[in-house]
Amino acid sequence: MKVIIRDYKVTDEIGWIRCRTLAFLQTAYFDNVLNKKEHYQNPAIELVAELDGQIVGLIDVEYELEERTVCSKGEGLGGMIWHIAVHPDFSHQGIGEQLLYAAETEAKKMNINRFEAWTRDDRWVQNWYEKMKFKIVDSYYHVYFEGNEMNHRIQGNIPDLYLINAFTHYVGKDIDQFKSNKRVHKCVCFEKSF
Ligand SMILES: CC(C)(COP(=O)(O)OP(=O)(O)OC[C@H]1O[C@@H](n2cnc3c(N)ncnc32)[C@H](O)[C@@H]1OP(=O)(O)O)[C@@H](O)C(=O)NCCC(=O)NCCS
């Protein structure tokens, strides 16, 4: 299998979207679907893995020219992995690792000393980050409210406007109060220094 790791180009957009959608479908981000590729305010390392003309993997890392303008932690200049995905038909074959290492090589040339990445509670995805030598440095919760879970607990203040469901960030310590909510994710921050 000869996978080419190369820079993203505009004509890759549909392949990029398809690859990301299929990869995320099997994770706790299954409904986080994009219909356009994301672009960034700061410079970014945007790589794809191509196999026989198909986009089978991707990584986007937005990086800092000034400390703490993109990353939330650490010292020196960092890079934020906004997207890393491998098409599920091609997973577990080292493509994610190749993309990450290629992005690290580029990042070092820009004097970036670390990568930060946030992900949810998919054990196998976290295993991958750990295998790639990332460490967990922070966490908070993504709490969804649907149907009866709203139960007047969450209200907007616009007259005649009713909230039907809600996606919230919870940064407190009493997560047990949401234990009857069907969808609560721990969102963890991984960091890797190099
Ligand atoms: C995480 C991801 C990028 C890894 O890419 P990959 O090319 O499949 O992984 P690699 O071949 O580089 O690494 C293999 C390791 O990844 C993990 N892994 C990859 N696919 C897996 C699967 N289907 N089931 C379980 N573990 C898996 C394992 O830890 C595996 O190590 P092992 O061989 O010792 O079991 C990819 O699987 C993916 O796209 N996941 C969904 C999207 C996502 O969650 N992105 C990150 C959140 S922002």
PDB file of C-alpha atoms and ligand atoms in Angstrom:
ATOM      1  CA  MET A   1       0.000   0.000   0.000  1.00  0.00           C
ATOM      2  CA  LYS A   2       1.696   3.209  -1.179  1.00  0.00           C
ATOM      3  CA  VAL A   3       0.176   6.114   0.694  1.00  0.00           C
ATOM      4  CA  ILE A   4       1.390   9.589  -0.259  1.00  0.00           C
ATOM      5  CA  ILE A   5       1.459  12.203   2.499  1.00  0.00           C
ATOM      6  CA  ARG A   6       1.286  15.661   0.952  1.00  0.00           C
ATOM      7  CA  ASP A   7      -0.048  19.186   1.410  1.00  0.00           C
ATOM      8  CA  TYR A   8      -3.807  19.685   1.124  1.00  0.00           C
ATOM      9  CA  LYS A   9      -4.938  21.420  -2.060  1.00  0.00           C
ATOM     10  CA  VAL A  10      -8.274  23.079  -2.860  1.00  0.00           C
ATOM     11  CA  THR A  11      -9.357  20.249  -5.191  1.00  0.00           C
ATOM     12  CA  ASP A  12      -9.124  17.809  -2.234  1.00  0.00           C
ATOM     13  CA  GLU A  13     -12.078  19.393  -0.445  1.00  0.00           C
ATOM     14  CA  ILE A  14     -14.760  16.783  -1.245  1.00  0.00           C
ATOM     15  CA  GLY A  15     -12.404  13.906  -0.470  1.00  0.00           C
ATOM     16  CA  TRP A  16     -11.360  15.654   2.750  1.00  0.00           C
ATOM     17  CA  ILE A  17     -15.012  16.078   3.858  1.00  0.00           C
ATOM     18  CA  ARG A  18     -15.914  12.472   3.024  1.00  0.00           C
ATOM     19  CA  CYS A  19     -12.893  11.070   4.816  1.00  0.00           C
ATOM     20  CA  ARG A  20     -13.499  13.177   7.933  1.00  0.00           C
ATOM     21  CA  THR A  21     -17.236  12.394   8.007  1.00  0.00           C
ATOM     22  CA  LEU A  22     -16.713   8.626   7.764  1.00  0.00           C
ATOM     23  CA  ALA A  23     -13.919   8.653  10.351  1.00  0.00           C
ATOM     24  CA  PHE A  24     -15.926  10.660  12.888  1.00  0.00           C
ATOM     25  CA  LEU A  25     -19.096   8.625  12.331  1.00  0.00           C
ATOM     26  CA  GLN A  26     -17.654   5.874  14.518  1.00  0.00           C
ATOM     27  CA  THR A  27     -16.741   8.242  17.385  1.00  0.00           C
ATOM     28  CA  ALA A  28     -18.493  10.334  20.033  1.00  0.00           C
ATOM     29  CA  TYR A  29     -18.306  13.198  17.494  1.00  0.00           C
ATOM     30  CA  PHE A  30     -20.600  11.257  15.106  1.00  0.00           C
ATOM     31  CA  ASP A  31     -22.911  14.254  14.583  1.00  0.00           C
ATOM     32  CA  ASN A  32     -20.165  16.844  14.182  1.00  0.00           C
ATOM     33  CA  VAL A  33     -20.402  16.918  10.388  1.00  0.00           C
ATOM     34  CA  LEU A  34     -18.777  19.649   8.297  1.00  0.00           C
ATOM     35  CA  ASN A  35     -19.801  20.350   4.715  1.00  0.00           C
ATOM     36  CA  LYS A  36     -16.815  22.604   4.024  1.00  0.00           C
ATOM     37  CA  LYS A  37     -13.212  22.319   4.981  1.00  0.00           C
ATOM     38  CA  GLU A  38     -12.285  24.527   7.896  1.00  0.00           C
ATOM     39  CA  HIS A  39      -9.810  27.388   7.326  1.00  0.00           C
ATOM     40  CA  TYR A  40      -7.830  29.180  10.012  1.00  0.00           C
ATOM     41  CA  GLN A  41      -6.934  32.708  11.108  1.00  0.00           C
ATOM     42  CA  ASN A  42      -3.346  31.682  11.820  1.00  0.00           C
ATOM     43  CA  PRO A  43      -1.041  29.659   9.579  1.00  0.00           C
ATOM     44  CA  ALA A  44      -1.746  25.940   9.480  1.00  0.00           C
ATOM     45  CA  ILE A  45      -0.140  22.654   8.529  1.00  0.00           C
ATOM     46  CA  GLU A  46      -2.762  20.939   6.373  1.00  0.00           C
ATOM     47  CA  LEU A  47      -1.779  17.498   5.133  1.00  0.00           C
ATOM     48  CA  VAL A  48      -3.635  14.649   3.483  1.00  0.00           C
ATOM     49  CA  ALA A  49      -2.871  10.989   2.907  1.00  0.00           C
ATOM     50  CA  GLU A  50      -3.667   9.928  -0.665  1.00  0.00           C
ATOM     51  CA  LEU A  51      -3.979   6.375  -1.921  1.00  0.00           C
ATOM     52  CA  ASP A  52      -4.725   5.710  -5.599  1.00  0.00           C
ATOM     53  CA  GLY A  53      -6.261   9.176  -5.936  1.00  0.00           C
ATOM     54  CA  GLN A  54      -8.484   8.854  -2.840  1.00  0.00           C
ATOM     55  CA  ILE A  55      -8.095  10.957   0.321  1.00  0.00           C
ATOM     56  CA  VAL A  56      -7.756   8.333   3.079  1.00  0.00           C
ATOM     57  CA  GLY A  57      -6.436  10.548   5.871  1.00  0.00           C
ATOM     58  CA  LEU A  58      -6.003  14.149   6.935  1.00  0.00           C
ATOM     59  CA  ILE A  59      -4.487  16.350   9.615  1.00  0.00           C
ATOM     60  CA  ASP A  60      -4.956  20.090  10.237  1.00  0.00           C
ATOM     61  CA  VAL A  61      -2.750  21.873  12.770  1.00  0.00           C
ATOM     62  CA  GLU A  62      -3.190  25.621  13.274  1.00  0.00           C
ATOM     63  CA  TYR A  63      -0.055  27.045  14.836  1.00  0.00           C
ATOM     64  CA  GLU A  64       0.958  30.109  16.808  1.00  0.00           C
ATOM     65  CA  LEU A  65       3.158  32.992  15.753  1.00  0.00           C
ATOM     66  CA  GLU A  66       2.588  34.476  19.232  1.00  0.00           C
ATOM     67  CA  GLU A  67       2.276  32.458  22.446  1.00  0.00           C
ATOM     68  CA  ARG A  68      -1.238  31.459  23.558  1.00  0.00           C
ATOM     69  CA  THR A  69      -3.044  32.817  20.500  1.00  0.00           C
ATOM     70  CA  VAL A  70      -4.146  29.313  19.431  1.00  0.00           C
ATOM     71  CA  CYS A  71      -3.263  26.871  22.233  1.00  0.00           C
ATOM     72  CA  SER A  72      -4.644  27.022  25.736  1.00  0.00           C
ATOM     73  CA  LYS A  73      -1.650  25.622  27.615  1.00  0.00           C
ATOM     74  CA  GLY A  74       2.120  25.410  27.751  1.00  0.00           C
ATOM     75  CA  GLU A  75       4.983  27.743  27.030  1.00  0.00           C
ATOM     76  CA  GLY A  76       6.552  28.702  23.731  1.00  0.00           C
ATOM     77  CA  LEU A  77       4.812  28.328  20.383  1.00  0.00           C
ATOM     78  CA  GLY A  78       2.284  25.509  20.036  1.00  0.00           C
ATOM     79  CA  GLY A  79       0.096  23.926  17.387  1.00  0.00           C
ATOM     80  CA  MET A  80      -3.536  22.885  17.796  1.00  0.00           C
ATOM     81  CA  ILE A  81      -4.672  19.703  16.029  1.00  0.00           C
ATOM     82  CA  TRP A  82      -8.162  20.682  14.938  1.00  0.00           C
ATOM     83  CA  HIS A  83      -8.714  17.628  12.756  1.00  0.00           C
ATOM     84  CA  ILE A  84      -7.051  14.270  12.424  1.00  0.00           C
ATOM     85  CA  ALA A  85      -8.910  11.469  10.711  1.00  0.00           C
ATOM     86  CA  VAL A  86      -8.269   8.270   8.793  1.00  0.00           C
ATOM     87  CA  HIS A  87     -10.911   6.732   6.523  1.00  0.00           C
ATOM     88  CA  PRO A  88     -12.272   3.695   8.440  1.00  0.00           C
ATOM     89  CA  ASP A  89     -11.553   1.333   5.520  1.00  0.00           C
ATOM     90  CA  PHE A  90      -7.856   2.206   5.911  1.00  0.00           C
ATOM     91  CA  SER A  91      -7.530   2.527   9.708  1.00  0.00           C
ATOM     92  CA  HIS A  92      -5.013   0.659  11.835  1.00  0.00           C
ATOM     93  CA  GLN A  93      -2.370   0.679   9.079  1.00  0.00           C
ATOM     94  CA  GLY A  94      -0.130   3.466  10.376  1.00  0.00           C
ATOM     95  CA  ILE A  95      -1.642   6.279   8.278  1.00  0.00           C
ATOM     96  CA  GLY A  96      -2.596   8.368  11.346  1.00  0.00           C
ATOM     97  CA  GLU A  97       0.920   7.960  12.687  1.00  0.00           C
ATOM     98  CA  GLN A  98       2.500   8.972   9.349  1.00  0.00           C
ATOM     99  CA  LEU A  99       0.303  12.079   9.167  1.00  0.00           C
ATOM    100  CA  LEU A 100       1.175  13.064  12.730  1.00  0.00           C
ATOM    101  CA  TYR A 101       4.922  12.592  12.212  1.00  0.00           C
ATOM    102  CA  ALA A 102       4.853  14.536   8.946  1.00  0.00           C
ATOM    103  CA  ALA A 103       2.998  17.374  10.727  1.00  0.00           C
ATOM    104  CA  GLU A 104       5.545  17.282  13.568  1.00  0.00           C
ATOM    105  CA  THR A 105       8.416  17.558  11.085  1.00  0.00           C
ATOM    106  CA  GLU A 106       6.777  20.635   9.531  1.00  0.00           C
ATOM    107  CA  ALA A 107       5.991  22.110  12.964  1.00  0.00           C
ATOM    108  CA  LYS A 108       9.594  21.844  14.164  1.00  0.00           C
ATOM    109  CA  LYS A 109      10.689  23.945  11.176  1.00  0.00           C
ATOM    110  CA  MET A 110       8.320  26.677  12.448  1.00  0.00           C
ATOM    111  CA  ASN A 111       9.795  26.512  15.979  1.00  0.00           C
ATOM    112  CA  ILE A 112       6.639  24.885  17.340  1.00  0.00           C
ATOM    113  CA  ASN A 113       7.491  22.950  20.501  1.00  0.00           C
ATOM    114  CA  ARG A 114       4.263  21.017  21.113  1.00  0.00           C
ATOM    115  CA  PHE A 115       0.864  19.904  19.817  1.00  0.00           C
ATOM    116  CA  GLU A 116      -2.428  20.207  21.695  1.00  0.00           C
ATOM    117  CA  ALA A 117      -5.557  18.187  20.816  1.00  0.00           C
ATOM    118  CA  TRP A 118      -8.996  17.872  22.402  1.00  0.00           C
ATOM    119  CA  THR A 119     -11.011  14.709  22.049  1.00  0.00           C
ATOM    120  CA  ARG A 120     -13.965  12.949  23.660  1.00  0.00           C
ATOM    121  CA  ASP A 121     -14.201   9.698  25.577  1.00  0.00           C
ATOM    122  CA  ASP A 122     -13.583   7.142  22.831  1.00  0.00           C
ATOM    123  CA  ARG A 123     -11.151   4.785  24.527  1.00  0.00           C
ATOM    124  CA  TRP A 124      -9.602   3.599  21.235  1.00  0.00           C
ATOM    125  CA  VAL A 125      -8.971   7.153  20.048  1.00  0.00           C
ATOM    126  CA  GLN A 126      -7.397   8.031  23.398  1.00  0.00           C
ATOM    127  CA  ASN A 127      -5.257   4.881  23.076  1.00  0.00           C
ATOM    128  CA  TRP A 128      -4.002   6.199  19.774  1.00  0.00           C
ATOM    129  CA  TYR A 129      -3.001   9.555  21.305  1.00  0.00           C
ATOM    130  CA  GLU A 130      -1.256   7.746  24.162  1.00  0.00           C
ATOM    131  CA  LYS A 131       0.534   5.478  21.703  1.00  0.00           C
ATOM    132  CA  MET A 132       1.705   8.623  19.891  1.00  0.00           C
ATOM    133  CA  LYS A 133       3.160   9.866  23.231  1.00  0.00           C
ATOM    134  CA  PHE A 134       0.526  12.478  24.069  1.00  0.00           C
ATOM    135  CA  LYS A 135      -0.429  13.014  27.720  1.00  0.00           C
ATOM    136  CA  ILE A 136      -3.738  14.126  29.198  1.00  0.00           C
ATOM    137  CA  VAL A 137      -3.362  17.582  30.749  1.00  0.00           C
ATOM    138  CA  ASP A 138      -6.950  18.811  31.233  1.00  0.00           C
ATOM    139  CA  SER A 139     -10.615  17.907  30.858  1.00  0.00           C
ATOM    140  CA  TYR A 140     -14.179  19.205  31.132  1.00  0.00           C
ATOM    141  CA  TYR A 141     -17.596  17.897  30.030  1.00  0.00           C
ATOM    142  CA  HIS A 142     -19.844  18.165  27.006  1.00  0.00           C
ATOM    143  CA  VAL A 143     -23.425  17.783  28.270  1.00  0.00           C
ATOM    144  CA  TYR A 144     -26.381  17.401  25.885  1.00  0.00           C
ATOM    145  CA  PHE A 145     -29.981  18.102  26.885  1.00  0.00           C
ATOM    146  CA  GLU A 146     -32.759  16.566  24.790  1.00  0.00           C
ATOM    147  CA  GLY A 147     -36.542  16.219  25.263  1.00  0.00           C
ATOM    148  CA  ASN A 148     -37.462  15.783  28.920  1.00  0.00           C
ATOM    149  CA  GLU A 149     -33.885  16.392  29.974  1.00  0.00           C
ATOM    150  CA  MET A 150     -34.487  20.095  29.337  1.00  0.00           C
ATOM    151  CA  ASN A 151     -37.178  20.074  32.047  1.00  0.00           C
ATOM    152  CA  HIS A 152     -37.088  23.868  32.434  1.00  0.00           C
ATOM    153  CA  ARG A 153     -33.504  23.659  33.626  1.00  0.00           C
ATOM    154  CA  ILE A 154     -32.170  25.479  30.621  1.00  0.00           C
ATOM    155  CA  GLN A 155     -34.037  28.515  29.377  1.00  0.00           C
ATOM    156  CA  GLY A 156     -33.173  31.369  27.069  1.00  0.00           C
ATOM    157  CA  ASN A 157     -34.396  34.888  27.876  1.00  0.00           C
ATOM    158  CA  ILE A 158     -35.914  35.795  24.511  1.00  0.00           C
ATOM    159  CA  PRO A 159     -39.747  36.069  24.681  1.00  0.00           C
ATOM    160  CA  ASP A 160     -41.672  33.387  22.723  1.00  0.00           C
ATOM    161  CA  LEU A 161     -38.509  31.448  21.965  1.00  0.00           C
ATOM    162  CA  TYR A 162     -38.337  27.912  23.365  1.00  0.00           C
ATOM    163  CA  LEU A 163     -35.199  25.862  23.625  1.00  0.00           C
ATOM    164  CA  ILE A 164     -35.853  22.313  22.435  1.00  0.00           C
ATOM    165  CA  ASN A 165     -32.423  20.859  23.032  1.00  0.00           C
ATOM    166  CA  ALA A 166     -29.058  22.143  24.089  1.00  0.00           C
ATOM    167  CA  PHE A 167     -25.358  21.381  23.856  1.00  0.00           C
ATOM    168  CA  THR A 168     -23.399  22.748  26.804  1.00  0.00           C
ATOM    169  CA  HIS A 169     -19.902  22.844  28.257  1.00  0.00           C
ATOM    170  CA  TYR A 170     -19.704  21.997  31.965  1.00  0.00           C
ATOM    171  CA  VAL A 171     -16.464  23.005  33.681  1.00  0.00           C
ATOM    172  CA  GLY A 172     -17.599  22.419  37.300  1.00  0.00           C
ATOM    173  CA  LYS A 173     -16.962  19.469  39.608  1.00  0.00           C
ATOM    174  CA  ASP A 174     -20.515  18.170  40.191  1.00  0.00           C
ATOM    175  CA  ILE A 175     -20.961  16.126  37.005  1.00  0.00           C
ATOM    176  CA  ASP A 176     -23.188  13.639  38.894  1.00  0.00           C
ATOM    177  CA  GLN A 177     -26.072  16.100  38.727  1.00  0.00           C
ATOM    178  CA  PHE A 178     -26.286  15.195  34.997  1.00  0.00           C
ATOM    179  CA  LYS A 179     -26.125  11.436  35.462  1.00  0.00           C
ATOM    180  CA  SER A 180     -29.609  10.925  34.032  1.00  0.00           C
ATOM    181  CA  ASN A 181     -28.687  12.768  30.802  1.00  0.00           C
ATOM    182  CA  LYS A 182     -28.245  10.254  28.013  1.00  0.00           C
ATOM    183  CA  ARG A 183     -25.330  12.044  26.414  1.00  0.00           C
ATOM    184  CA  VAL A 184     -22.476  13.335  28.541  1.00  0.00           C
ATOM    185  CA  HIS A 185     -18.914  13.256  27.215  1.00  0.00           C
ATOM    186  CA  LYS A 186     -15.691  13.925  29.015  1.00  0.00           C
ATOM    187  CA  CYS A 187     -13.634  16.087  26.683  1.00  0.00           C
ATOM    188  CA  VAL A 188      -9.926  15.658  27.336  1.00  0.00           C
ATOM    189  CA  CYS A 189      -6.927  17.752  26.345  1.00  0.00           C
ATOM    190  CA  PHE A 190      -3.891  15.844  25.108  1.00  0.00           C
ATOM    191  CA  GLU A 191      -0.508  17.479  24.788  1.00  0.00           C
ATOM    192  CA  LYS A 192       2.738  16.299  23.232  1.00  0.00           C
ATOM    193  CA  SER A 193       6.025  18.184  23.532  1.00  0.00           C
ATOM    194  CA  PHE A 194       8.837  17.720  21.054  1.00  0.00           C
TER     195      PHE A 194
HETATM  196  C1  LIG B   1      -7.419   7.902  15.669  1.00  0.00           C
HETATM  197  C2  LIG B   1      -7.033   7.734  14.204  1.00  0.00           C
HETATM  198  C3  LIG B   1      -6.600   9.081  13.611  1.00  0.00           C
HETATM  199  C4  LIG B   1      -5.870   6.733  14.160  1.00  0.00           C
HETATM  200  O1  LIG B   1      -5.410   6.568  12.833  1.00  0.00           O
HETATM  201  P1  LIG B   1      -4.991   5.117  12.295  1.00  0.00           P
HETATM  202  O2  LIG B   1      -4.265   5.300  11.028  1.00  0.00           O
HETATM  203  O3  LIG B   1      -6.199   4.250  12.264  1.00  0.00           O
HETATM  204  O4  LIG B   1      -4.046   4.580  13.470  1.00  0.00           O
HETATM  205  P2  LIG B   1      -2.545   4.065  13.370  1.00  0.00           P
HETATM  206  O5  LIG B   1      -2.481   2.930  12.426  1.00  0.00           O
HETATM  207  O6  LIG B   1      -1.612   5.226  13.182  1.00  0.00           O
HETATM  208  O7  LIG B   1      -2.343   3.559  14.861  1.00  0.00           O
HETATM  209  C5  LIG B   1      -2.876   2.346  15.282  1.00  0.00           C
HETATM  210  C6  LIG B   1      -3.370   2.501  16.701  1.00  0.00           C
HETATM  211  O8  LIG B   1      -4.536   3.334  16.714  1.00  0.00           O
HETATM  212  C7  LIG B   1      -5.578   2.719  17.485  1.00  0.00           C
HETATM  213  N1  LIG B   1      -6.611   2.259  16.527  1.00  0.00           N
HETATM  214  C8  LIG B   1      -6.717   2.622  15.237  1.00  0.00           C
HETATM  215  N2  LIG B   1      -7.808   2.074  14.676  1.00  0.00           N
HETATM  216  C9  LIG B   1      -8.399   1.359  15.629  1.00  0.00           C
HETATM  217  C10 LIG B   1      -9.575   0.579  15.671  1.00  0.00           C
HETATM  218  N3  LIG B   1     -10.361   0.448  14.591  1.00  0.00           N
HETATM  219  N4  LIG B   1      -9.902  -0.033  16.830  1.00  0.00           N
HETATM  220  C11 LIG B   1      -9.134   0.106  17.912  1.00  0.00           C
HETATM  221  N5  LIG B   1      -8.002   0.845  17.941  1.00  0.00           N
HETATM  222  C12 LIG B   1      -7.639   1.472  16.813  1.00  0.00           C
HETATM  223  C13 LIG B   1      -4.898   1.588  18.241  1.00  0.00           C
HETATM  224  O9  LIG B   1      -4.329   2.161  19.439  1.00  0.00           O
HETATM  225  C14 LIG B   1      -3.793   1.191  17.290  1.00  0.00           C
HETATM  226  O10 LIG B   1      -2.698   0.620  17.974  1.00  0.00           O
HETATM  227  P3  LIG B   1      -2.541  -0.993  18.022  1.00  0.00           P
HETATM  228  O11 LIG B   1      -2.208  -1.405  16.626  1.00  0.00           O
HETATM  229  O12 LIG B   1      -1.406  -1.194  18.984  1.00  0.00           O
HETATM  230  O13 LIG B   1      -3.851  -1.551  18.458  1.00  0.00           O
HETATM  231  C15 LIG B   1      -8.186   7.182  13.328  1.00  0.00           C
HETATM  232  O14 LIG B   1      -8.520   5.900  13.741  1.00  0.00           O
HETATM  233  C16 LIG B   1      -9.414   8.037  13.249  1.00  0.00           C
HETATM  234  O15 LIG B   1      -9.636   8.675  12.254  1.00  0.00           O
HETATM  235  N6  LIG B   1     -10.277   8.050  14.279  1.00  0.00           N
HETATM  236  C17 LIG B   1     -11.542   8.768  14.210  1.00  0.00           C
HETATM  237  C18 LIG B   1     -11.382  10.269  14.185  1.00  0.00           C
HETATM  238  C19 LIG B   1     -10.881  10.770  15.509  1.00  0.00           C
HETATM  239  O16 LIG B   1     -11.349  10.374  16.543  1.00  0.00           O
HETATM  240  N7  LIG B   1      -9.893  11.708  15.447  1.00  0.00           N
HETATM  241  C20 LIG B   1      -9.284  12.280  16.647  1.00  0.00           C
HETATM  242  C21 LIG B   1     -10.192  13.133  17.461  1.00  0.00           C
HETATM  243  S1  LIG B   1     -10.035  14.825  17.049  1.00  0.00           S
END
